[in-house]
Short mmCIF file of C-alpha atoms in Angstrom, two decimals:
data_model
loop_
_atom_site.label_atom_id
_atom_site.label_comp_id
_atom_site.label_asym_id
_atom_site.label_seq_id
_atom_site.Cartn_x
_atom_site.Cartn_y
_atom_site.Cartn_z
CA UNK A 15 0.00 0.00 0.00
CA UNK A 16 1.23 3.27 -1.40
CA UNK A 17 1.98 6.04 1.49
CA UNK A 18 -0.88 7.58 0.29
CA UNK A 19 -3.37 5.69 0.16
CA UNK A 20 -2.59 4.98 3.67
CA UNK A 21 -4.16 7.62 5.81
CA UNK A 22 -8.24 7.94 5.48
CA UNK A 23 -7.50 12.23 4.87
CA UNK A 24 -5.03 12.43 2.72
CA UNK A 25 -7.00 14.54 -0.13
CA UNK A 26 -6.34 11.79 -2.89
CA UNK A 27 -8.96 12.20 -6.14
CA UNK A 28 -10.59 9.01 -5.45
CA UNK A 29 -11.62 10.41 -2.11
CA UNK A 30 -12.53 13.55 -3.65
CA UNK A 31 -14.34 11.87 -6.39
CA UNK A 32 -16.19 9.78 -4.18
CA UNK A 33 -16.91 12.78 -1.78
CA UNK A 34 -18.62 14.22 -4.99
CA UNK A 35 -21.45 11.27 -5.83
CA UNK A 36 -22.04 11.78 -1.84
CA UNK A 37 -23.12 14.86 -2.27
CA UNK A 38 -24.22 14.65 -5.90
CA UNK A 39 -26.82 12.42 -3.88
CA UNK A 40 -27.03 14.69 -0.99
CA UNK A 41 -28.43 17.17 -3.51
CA UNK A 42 -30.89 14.80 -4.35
CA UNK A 43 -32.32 14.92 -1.73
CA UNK A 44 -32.84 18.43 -1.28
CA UNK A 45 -34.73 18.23 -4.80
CA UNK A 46 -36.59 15.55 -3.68
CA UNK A 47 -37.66 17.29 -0.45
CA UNK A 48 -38.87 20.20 -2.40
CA UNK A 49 -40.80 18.34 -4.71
CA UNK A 50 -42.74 17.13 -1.54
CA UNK A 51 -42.64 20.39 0.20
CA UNK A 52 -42.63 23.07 -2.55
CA UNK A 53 -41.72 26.36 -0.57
CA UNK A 54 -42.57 28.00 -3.06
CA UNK A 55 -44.74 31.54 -0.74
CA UNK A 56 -47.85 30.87 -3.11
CA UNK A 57 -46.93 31.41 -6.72
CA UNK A 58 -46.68 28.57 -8.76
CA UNK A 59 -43.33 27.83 -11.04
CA UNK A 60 -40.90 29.27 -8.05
CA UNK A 61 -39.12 27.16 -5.51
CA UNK A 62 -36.40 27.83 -3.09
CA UNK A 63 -33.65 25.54 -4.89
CA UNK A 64 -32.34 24.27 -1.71
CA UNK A 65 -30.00 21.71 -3.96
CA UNK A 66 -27.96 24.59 -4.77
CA UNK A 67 -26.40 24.69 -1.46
CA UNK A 68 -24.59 21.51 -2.89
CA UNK A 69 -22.62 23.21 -5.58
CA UNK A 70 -22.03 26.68 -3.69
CA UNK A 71 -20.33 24.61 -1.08
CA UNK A 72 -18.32 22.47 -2.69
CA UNK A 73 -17.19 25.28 -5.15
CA UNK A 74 -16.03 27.38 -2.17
CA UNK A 75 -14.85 24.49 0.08
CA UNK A 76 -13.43 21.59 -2.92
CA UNK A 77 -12.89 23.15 -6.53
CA UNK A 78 -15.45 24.16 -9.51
CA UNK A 79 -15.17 21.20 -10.90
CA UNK A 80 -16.46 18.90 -8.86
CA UNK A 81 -19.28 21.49 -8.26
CA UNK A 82 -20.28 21.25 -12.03
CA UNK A 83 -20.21 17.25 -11.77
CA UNK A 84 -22.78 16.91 -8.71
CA UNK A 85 -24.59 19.45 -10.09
CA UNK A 86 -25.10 17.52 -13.63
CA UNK A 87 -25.64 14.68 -11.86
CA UNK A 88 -27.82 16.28 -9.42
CA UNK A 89 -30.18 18.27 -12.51
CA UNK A 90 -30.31 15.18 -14.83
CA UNK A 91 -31.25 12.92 -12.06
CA UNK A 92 -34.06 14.67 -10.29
CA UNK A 93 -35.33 15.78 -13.98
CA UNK A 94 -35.91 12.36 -14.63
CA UNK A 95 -37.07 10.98 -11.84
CA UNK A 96 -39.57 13.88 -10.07
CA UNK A 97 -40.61 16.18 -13.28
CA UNK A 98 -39.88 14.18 -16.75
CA UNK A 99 -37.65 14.54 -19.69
CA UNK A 100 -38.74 17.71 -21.05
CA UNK A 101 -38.89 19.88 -17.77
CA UNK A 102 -35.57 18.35 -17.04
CA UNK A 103 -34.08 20.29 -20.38
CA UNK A 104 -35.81 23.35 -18.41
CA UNK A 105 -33.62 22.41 -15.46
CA UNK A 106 -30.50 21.76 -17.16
CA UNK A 107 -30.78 24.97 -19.43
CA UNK A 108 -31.17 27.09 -16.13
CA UNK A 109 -28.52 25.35 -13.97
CA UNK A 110 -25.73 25.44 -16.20
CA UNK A 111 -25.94 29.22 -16.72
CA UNK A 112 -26.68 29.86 -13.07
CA UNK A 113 -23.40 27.68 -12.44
CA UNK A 114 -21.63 29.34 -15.35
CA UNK A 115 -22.36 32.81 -13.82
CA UNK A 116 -21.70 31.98 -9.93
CA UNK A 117 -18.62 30.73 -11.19
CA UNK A 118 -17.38 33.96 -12.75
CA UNK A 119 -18.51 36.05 -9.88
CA UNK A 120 -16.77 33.67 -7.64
CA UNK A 121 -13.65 33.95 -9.78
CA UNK A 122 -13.65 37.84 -10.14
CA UNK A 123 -12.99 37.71 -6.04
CA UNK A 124 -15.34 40.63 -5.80
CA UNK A 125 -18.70 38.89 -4.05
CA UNK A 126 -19.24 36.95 -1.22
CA UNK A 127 -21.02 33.75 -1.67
CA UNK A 128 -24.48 35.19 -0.86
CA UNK A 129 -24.26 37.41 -3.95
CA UNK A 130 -22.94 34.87 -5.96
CA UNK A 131 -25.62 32.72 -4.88
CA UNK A 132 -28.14 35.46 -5.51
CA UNK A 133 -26.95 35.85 -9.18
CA UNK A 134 -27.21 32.19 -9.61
CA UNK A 135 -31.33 32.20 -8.29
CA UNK A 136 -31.76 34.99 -11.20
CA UNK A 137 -29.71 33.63 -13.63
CA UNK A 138 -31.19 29.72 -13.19
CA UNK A 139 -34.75 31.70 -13.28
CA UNK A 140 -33.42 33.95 -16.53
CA UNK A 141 -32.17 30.42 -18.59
CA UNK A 142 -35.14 28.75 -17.93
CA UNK A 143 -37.23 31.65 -19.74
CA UNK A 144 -35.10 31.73 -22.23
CA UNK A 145 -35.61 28.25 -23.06
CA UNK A 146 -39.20 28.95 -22.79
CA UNK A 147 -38.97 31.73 -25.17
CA UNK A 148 -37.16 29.30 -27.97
CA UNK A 149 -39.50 26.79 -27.32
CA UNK A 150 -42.88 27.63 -26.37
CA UNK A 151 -44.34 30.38 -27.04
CA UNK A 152 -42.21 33.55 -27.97
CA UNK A 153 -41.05 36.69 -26.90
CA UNK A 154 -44.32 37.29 -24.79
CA UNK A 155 -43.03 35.80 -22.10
CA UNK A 156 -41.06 38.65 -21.14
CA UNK A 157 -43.41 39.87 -19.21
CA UNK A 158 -42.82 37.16 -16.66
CA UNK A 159 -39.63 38.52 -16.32
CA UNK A 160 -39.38 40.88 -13.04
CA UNK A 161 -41.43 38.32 -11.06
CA UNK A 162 -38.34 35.52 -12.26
CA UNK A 163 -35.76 37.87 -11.25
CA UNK A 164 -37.04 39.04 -8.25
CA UNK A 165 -37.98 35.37 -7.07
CA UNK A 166 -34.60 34.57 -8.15
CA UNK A 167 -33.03 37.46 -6.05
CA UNK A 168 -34.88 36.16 -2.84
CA UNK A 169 -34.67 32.31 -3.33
CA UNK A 170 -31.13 33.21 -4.17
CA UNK A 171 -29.91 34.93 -1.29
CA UNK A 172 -31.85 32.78 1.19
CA UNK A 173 -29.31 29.66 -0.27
CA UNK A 174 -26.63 31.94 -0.21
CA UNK A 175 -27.00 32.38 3.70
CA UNK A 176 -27.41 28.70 3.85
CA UNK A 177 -24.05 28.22 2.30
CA UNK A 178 -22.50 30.80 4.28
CA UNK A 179 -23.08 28.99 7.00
CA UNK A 180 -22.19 25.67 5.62
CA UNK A 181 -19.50 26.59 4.17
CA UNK A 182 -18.07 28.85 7.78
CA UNK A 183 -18.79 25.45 10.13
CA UNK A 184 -18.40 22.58 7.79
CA UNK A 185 -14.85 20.85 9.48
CA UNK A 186 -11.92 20.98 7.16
CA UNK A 187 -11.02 17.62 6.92
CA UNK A 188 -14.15 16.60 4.80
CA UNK A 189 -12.93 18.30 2.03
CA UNK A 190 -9.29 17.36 1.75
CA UNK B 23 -22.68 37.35 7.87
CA UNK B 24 -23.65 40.91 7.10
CA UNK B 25 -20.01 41.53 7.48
CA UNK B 26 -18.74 39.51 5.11
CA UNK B 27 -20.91 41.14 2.25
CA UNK B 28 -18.92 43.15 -0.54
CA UNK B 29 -19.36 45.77 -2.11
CA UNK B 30 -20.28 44.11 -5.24
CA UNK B 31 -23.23 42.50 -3.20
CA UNK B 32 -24.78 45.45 -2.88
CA UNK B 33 -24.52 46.61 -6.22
CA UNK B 34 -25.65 43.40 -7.67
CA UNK B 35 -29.12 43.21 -5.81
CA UNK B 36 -29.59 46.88 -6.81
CA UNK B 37 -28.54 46.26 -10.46
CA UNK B 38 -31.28 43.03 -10.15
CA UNK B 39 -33.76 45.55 -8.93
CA UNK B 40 -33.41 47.75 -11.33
CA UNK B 41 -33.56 45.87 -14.19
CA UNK B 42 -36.79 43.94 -12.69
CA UNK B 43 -38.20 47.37 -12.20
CA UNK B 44 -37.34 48.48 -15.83
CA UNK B 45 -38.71 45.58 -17.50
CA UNK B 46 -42.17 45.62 -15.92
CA UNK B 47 -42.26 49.04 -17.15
CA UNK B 48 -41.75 48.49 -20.21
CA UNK B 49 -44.17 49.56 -22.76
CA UNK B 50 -44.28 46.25 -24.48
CA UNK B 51 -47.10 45.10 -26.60
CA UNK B 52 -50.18 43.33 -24.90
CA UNK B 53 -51.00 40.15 -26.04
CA UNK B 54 -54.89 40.80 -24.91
CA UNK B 55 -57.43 42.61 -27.01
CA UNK B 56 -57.93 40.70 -30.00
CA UNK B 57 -54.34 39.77 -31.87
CA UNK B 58 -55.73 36.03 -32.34
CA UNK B 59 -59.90 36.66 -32.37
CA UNK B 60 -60.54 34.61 -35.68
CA UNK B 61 -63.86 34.72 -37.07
CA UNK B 62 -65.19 31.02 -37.57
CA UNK B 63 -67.98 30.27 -40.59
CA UNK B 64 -69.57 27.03 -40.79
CA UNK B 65 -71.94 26.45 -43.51
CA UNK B 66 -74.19 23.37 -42.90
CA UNK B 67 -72.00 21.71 -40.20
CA UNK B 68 -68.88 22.12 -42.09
CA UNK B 69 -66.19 25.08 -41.47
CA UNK B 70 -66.28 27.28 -44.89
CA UNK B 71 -63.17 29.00 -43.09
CA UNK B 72 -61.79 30.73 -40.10
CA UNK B 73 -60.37 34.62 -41.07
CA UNK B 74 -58.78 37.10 -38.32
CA UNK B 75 -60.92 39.87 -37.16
CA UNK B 76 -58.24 42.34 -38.01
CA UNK B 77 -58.19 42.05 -41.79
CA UNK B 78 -61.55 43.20 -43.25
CA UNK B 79 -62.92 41.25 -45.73
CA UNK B 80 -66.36 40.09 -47.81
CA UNK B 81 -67.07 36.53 -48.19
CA UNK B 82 -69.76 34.53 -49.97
CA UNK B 83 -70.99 31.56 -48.83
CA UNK B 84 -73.05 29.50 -50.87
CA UNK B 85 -74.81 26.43 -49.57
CA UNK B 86 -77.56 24.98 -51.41
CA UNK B 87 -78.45 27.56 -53.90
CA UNK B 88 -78.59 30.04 -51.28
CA UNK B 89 -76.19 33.04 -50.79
CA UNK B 90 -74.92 34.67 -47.93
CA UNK B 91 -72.20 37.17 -47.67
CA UNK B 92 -70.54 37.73 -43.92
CA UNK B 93 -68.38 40.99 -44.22
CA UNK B 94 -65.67 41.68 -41.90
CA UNK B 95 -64.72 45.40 -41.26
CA UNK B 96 -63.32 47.26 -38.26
CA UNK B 97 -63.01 44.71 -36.37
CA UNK B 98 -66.94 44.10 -36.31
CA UNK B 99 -68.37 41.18 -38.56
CA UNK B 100 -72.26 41.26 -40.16
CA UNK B 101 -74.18 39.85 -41.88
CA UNK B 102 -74.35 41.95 -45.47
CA UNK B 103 -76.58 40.03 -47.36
CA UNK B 104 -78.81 36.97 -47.15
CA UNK B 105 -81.44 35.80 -49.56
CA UNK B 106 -83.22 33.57 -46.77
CA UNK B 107 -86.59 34.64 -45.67
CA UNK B 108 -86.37 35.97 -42.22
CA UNK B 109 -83.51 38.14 -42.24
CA UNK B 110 -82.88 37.90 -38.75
CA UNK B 111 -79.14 37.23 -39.39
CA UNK B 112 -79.14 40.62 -41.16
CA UNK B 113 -81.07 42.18 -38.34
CA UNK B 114 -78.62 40.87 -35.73
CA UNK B 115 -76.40 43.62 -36.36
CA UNK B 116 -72.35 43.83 -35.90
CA UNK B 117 -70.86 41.39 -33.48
CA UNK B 118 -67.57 41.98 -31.76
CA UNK B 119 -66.51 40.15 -29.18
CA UNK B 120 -65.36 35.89 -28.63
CA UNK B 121 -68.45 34.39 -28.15
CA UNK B 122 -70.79 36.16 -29.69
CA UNK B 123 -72.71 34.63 -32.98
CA UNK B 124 -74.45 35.14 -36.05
CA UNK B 125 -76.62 32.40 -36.84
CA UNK B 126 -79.16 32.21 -40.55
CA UNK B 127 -80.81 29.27 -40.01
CA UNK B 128 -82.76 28.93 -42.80
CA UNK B 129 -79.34 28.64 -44.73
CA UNK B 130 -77.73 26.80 -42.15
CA UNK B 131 -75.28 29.05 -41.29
CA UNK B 132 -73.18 30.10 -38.24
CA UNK B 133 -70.71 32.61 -38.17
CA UNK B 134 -68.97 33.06 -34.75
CA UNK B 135 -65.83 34.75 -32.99
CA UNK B 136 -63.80 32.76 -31.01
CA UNK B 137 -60.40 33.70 -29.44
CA UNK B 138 -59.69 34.52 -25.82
CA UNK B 139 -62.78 33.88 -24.60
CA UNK B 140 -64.29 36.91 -22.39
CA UNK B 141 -61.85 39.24 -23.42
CA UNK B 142 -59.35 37.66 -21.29
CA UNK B 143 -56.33 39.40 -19.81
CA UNK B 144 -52.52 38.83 -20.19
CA UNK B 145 -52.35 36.53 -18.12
CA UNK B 146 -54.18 33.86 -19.47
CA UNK B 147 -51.89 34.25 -22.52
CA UNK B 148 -49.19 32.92 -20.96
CA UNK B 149 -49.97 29.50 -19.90
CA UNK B 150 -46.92 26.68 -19.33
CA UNK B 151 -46.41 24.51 -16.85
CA UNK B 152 -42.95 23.84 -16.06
CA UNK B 153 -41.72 22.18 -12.77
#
């Protein structure tokens, strides 16, 4: 046995790796818990997007990369299992310009992770219409646009806090 | 917590704001009031054709030797002619809104308006469900 490999916290990829599809399926679970308990204060379409804590953390605590991965995972699963194919290409559209966009925040140094997360509730809200737009029914939809971005703002932030938190008491060596 | 927001934060939920607040204002184009009110004519039982209400026009429908013609101005449709023997399709006057009908019996004819159905406001235009 290799030194490495010899000590259970010694950062190697396969524990990171495997770290990942633990919280790929943590994530999961937050989807799944808000497709039981939709939070969503009355209006129908909007939810908190508690699985986002997932990737915020790991970006700021692990790397970007395994962020994107768990997220994937995390989108592609839960569209499939809780809401079907085509609201999953909703899902998919929205996450991976919310992640795109919290990770350039994240890397211009110049937010803390409750704006970043904020800017990822709009943007997630802001790719989803946009897909709607292209496929649906056309530029109309616009006017649904303040009500996205403002849900977006507040779902957004309320993460964000959750991840500051997280991300402030989670112990170091889970992450190595 | 507070603490450890930036700067940029701040900025950003304003810059959000904003832009929410400028798009609702927005003087964009309202999908209620009549952009997709069609006018429906069915001669008989079967659908002669279906014309928008925007676009006047004059059109003749003939069903079994008799002649009707169901003219479309201003937004309004009537009844301009009818050879049956009651008249009271002529007599019903300009109809305007979804819903509302023109009916000759005697030449078996129904012309009616259909679109979003009691005027309808924006809201019902936009209809998706998305989870």
């Amino acid at each position: 046995m290799t030194p490495s490999m010899s000590s259970p916290n010694d950062g190697s990829p396969a524990r990171r790796i495997a770290l990942t599809g633990l919280l790929a399926a943590l994530a999961l679970i937050f989807s799944y818990v808000e497709v039981l308990f939709p939070l969503n204060a009355g209006i129908p379409g909007i939810k908190l997007g508690l699985a986002n804590l997932v990737p915020l953390v790991i970006m700021y605590r692990m790397d970007a990369r395994y962020a994107f991965a768990a997220n994937l995972i995390r989108v592609l699963l839960a569209g499939l299992l809780f809401s079907g194919l085509f609201a999953a290409l909703y899902s998919l559209a929205g996450s991976c310009v919310s992640f795109l966009i919290m990770y350039l925040l994240k890397k211009t140094d110049r937010f803390s992770i409750i704006g970043v997360s904020m800017a990822g509730g709009v943007f997630h809200n802001l790719g989803q219409l946009a897909v709607a737009i292209l496929l649906v029914s056309g530029p109309q939809l616009i006017h649904y646009m303040p009500v996205l971005i403002l849900s977006g703002m507040t779902a957004g932030i309320i993460v964000g806090i959750g991840a500051f938190i997280l991300v402030e008491r989670l112990p170091a060596k889970l992450f190595l | 917590m507070i603490a450890s927001l930036r700067k940029a934060d701040i900025l950003l939920f304003f810059f959000f704001l904003a832009l929410a607040a400028l798009i609702a204002a927005l003087p964009l184009v309202r999908v209620s009031g009549g952009s997709d009110e069609k006018v429906r004519i069915i001669s008989g039982g079967e659908l002669v054709g279906i014309y928008p209400l925007e676009n006047d026009i004059e059109v003749e429908v003939k069903h079994d030797g008799h002649l009707n013609i169901v003219s479309i101005k201003d937004k309004k449709v009537y009844m301009e002619y009818s050879d049956c023997r009651n008249q009271i399709c002529v007599h019903t006057g300009e109809i305007t809104r979804p819903g509302d009908t023109i009916v000759c019996l005697p030449n078996y004819l129904i012309v009616e308006i259909t679109g979003n159905e009691g005027g309808g406001d924006e809201d019902d235009s936009v209809d998706v469900i998305a989870k």
